[in-house]
Amino acid sequence: MKRRQKNIIIWGFFALMALSCFLPFLKTWFHTPVAEPKINWCPPYTQVFSYAIYRRTSLRLVGPFSYLFDGRHTYVLNTTQYEANFPYLQSYPCGVTIDRGGYCRRPVNQLMLILAIRSQPENFHRRAALRKTWAQQQEIMGFLIKPLFLIAATTDFEHMALVLEEAEKFNDILQWDFPESPAYLSLKERCLLEWLFLYCSTVDFIYKGDDTSFVNLRALIEYLRESSDSQVTIHGNIQTESSVLRHGRQRISFSLFPYHKYPFFPAAGALIMPKRAITPLYEVSNWIPVFPLDDVYFGLLGLAANISYRHNDRFYVFGMKYDVWLYKEALVVCRLSPEKLIDMWEALQQNSTCVMRTDEIKQIF
Ligand SMILES: *[C@@H]1O[C@H](CO)[C@@H](O)[C@H](O)[C@H]1NC(C)=O
Ligand SMILES: *[C@@H]1O[C@H](CO)[C@@H](O)[C@H](O)[C@H]1NC(C)=O
Ligand SMILES: *[C@@H]1O[C@H](CO)[C@@H](O)[C@H](O)[C@H]1NC(C)=O
């Protein structure tokens, strides 16, 4: 009796092993791909969440200390401490190696939007994908749109030469001479503000984001035209409860920033800002120490410059489901590979229509 039970267990075990080996085959066997339905269903109706964050801020500078108040907390930044921990970030003088003179010359009777896209020297294929899709010089609904890739330096001479060649061919690269590294990303924020202040104060709007993003320009321009506060506020996916991390890649020491939460900032550095924000942001960047995390740094500058934010859920900074209908509604989607971006772009060009499902129609009306 006992032996029979043992045999059953052993054979059962083998049978399970065999079954698990064949599982992938069985799966494809039973799961013959179903042909895509010809009709595209519309996505479920979504309510977009948007709200403005108005400032009641104050900035006070006393010796090496900046006192920033955001209506909830006071943050004291000790410049001496930042100079001790991140000397290069504080002292770098924004040396341009590839400049774009006259880039922002604004045409009469047109508004101008600059797409400032943070890239890296070696991301040739990403830039190529962006140029093939949304990051082209073009006119949309009375806006002249111009892309500008923000790049730092690398010790790879071949890459540097290729970047120079690319810059001459496309006229859309601005390069600084600090080393390209996540640790120095805040310098792109500071140097971009300086460059905008010096050479580009006539531009109407600036989009800022990464070379992994998709921007729905038509939707973005409609959005800018319709938002009553687009001329004075910074729009993005605003983080209001972001905790200060003490471990991992984004760790910040207690001596540098002795608070539990950061002030508000646009997540992932993806934002759209009006001309009016350039000068105040640049001015405070001369006083506020450079914070080692780029998006928090921008938040601190915005706070010091007393600029209001508007949060909008259509900035999908943490990625989004790969669905053409959702992309049609989105303003910005981050974290996209160049291949997916091109696929999505092609899908968006096809002028298909969607059909409302009857159950959804009932829901909405
Ligand atoms: C900050 O801006 C708001 C309007 O956006 C204004 O009411 C307030 O007085 C400003 N605060 C300071 C300190 O300038
Ligand atoms: C500011 O930073 C310096 C350098 O680390 C330090 O010696 C000093 O005690 C700090 N001041 C305050 C008030 O924390
Ligand atoms: C796409 O659709 C729009 C509006 O429905 C229409 O104006 C346009 O002509 C269409 N384009 C193509 C290529 O079918």
Coordinates of C-alpha atoms and ligand atoms in Angstrom, one line a residue, residues 54-58 306 308, ligand 1:
Y54 CA -0.7 79.1 -6.5
R55 CA 2.2 80.5 -4.7
R56 CA 2.4 82.3 -1.4
T57 CA 6.1 82.0 -1.4
S58 CA 9.0 84.1 -0.1
N306 CA 7.4 82.5 -7.0
S308 CA 2.7 78.9 -10.0
Ligands
LIG1 C1 3.8 85.4 -5.4 O1 2.9 85.4 -6.5 C2 1.6 85.6 -6.2 C3 0.8 85.6 -7.4 O2 1.1 84.5 -8.2 C4 1.5 87.0 -5.5 O3 0.1 87.1 -5.0 C5 2.4 87.0 -4.3 O4 2.4 88.3 -3.7 C6 3.8 86.7 -4.7 N1 4.7 86.6 -3.6 C7 5.8 87.3 -3.5 C8 6.6 87.2 -2.2 O5 6.2 88.0 -4.4

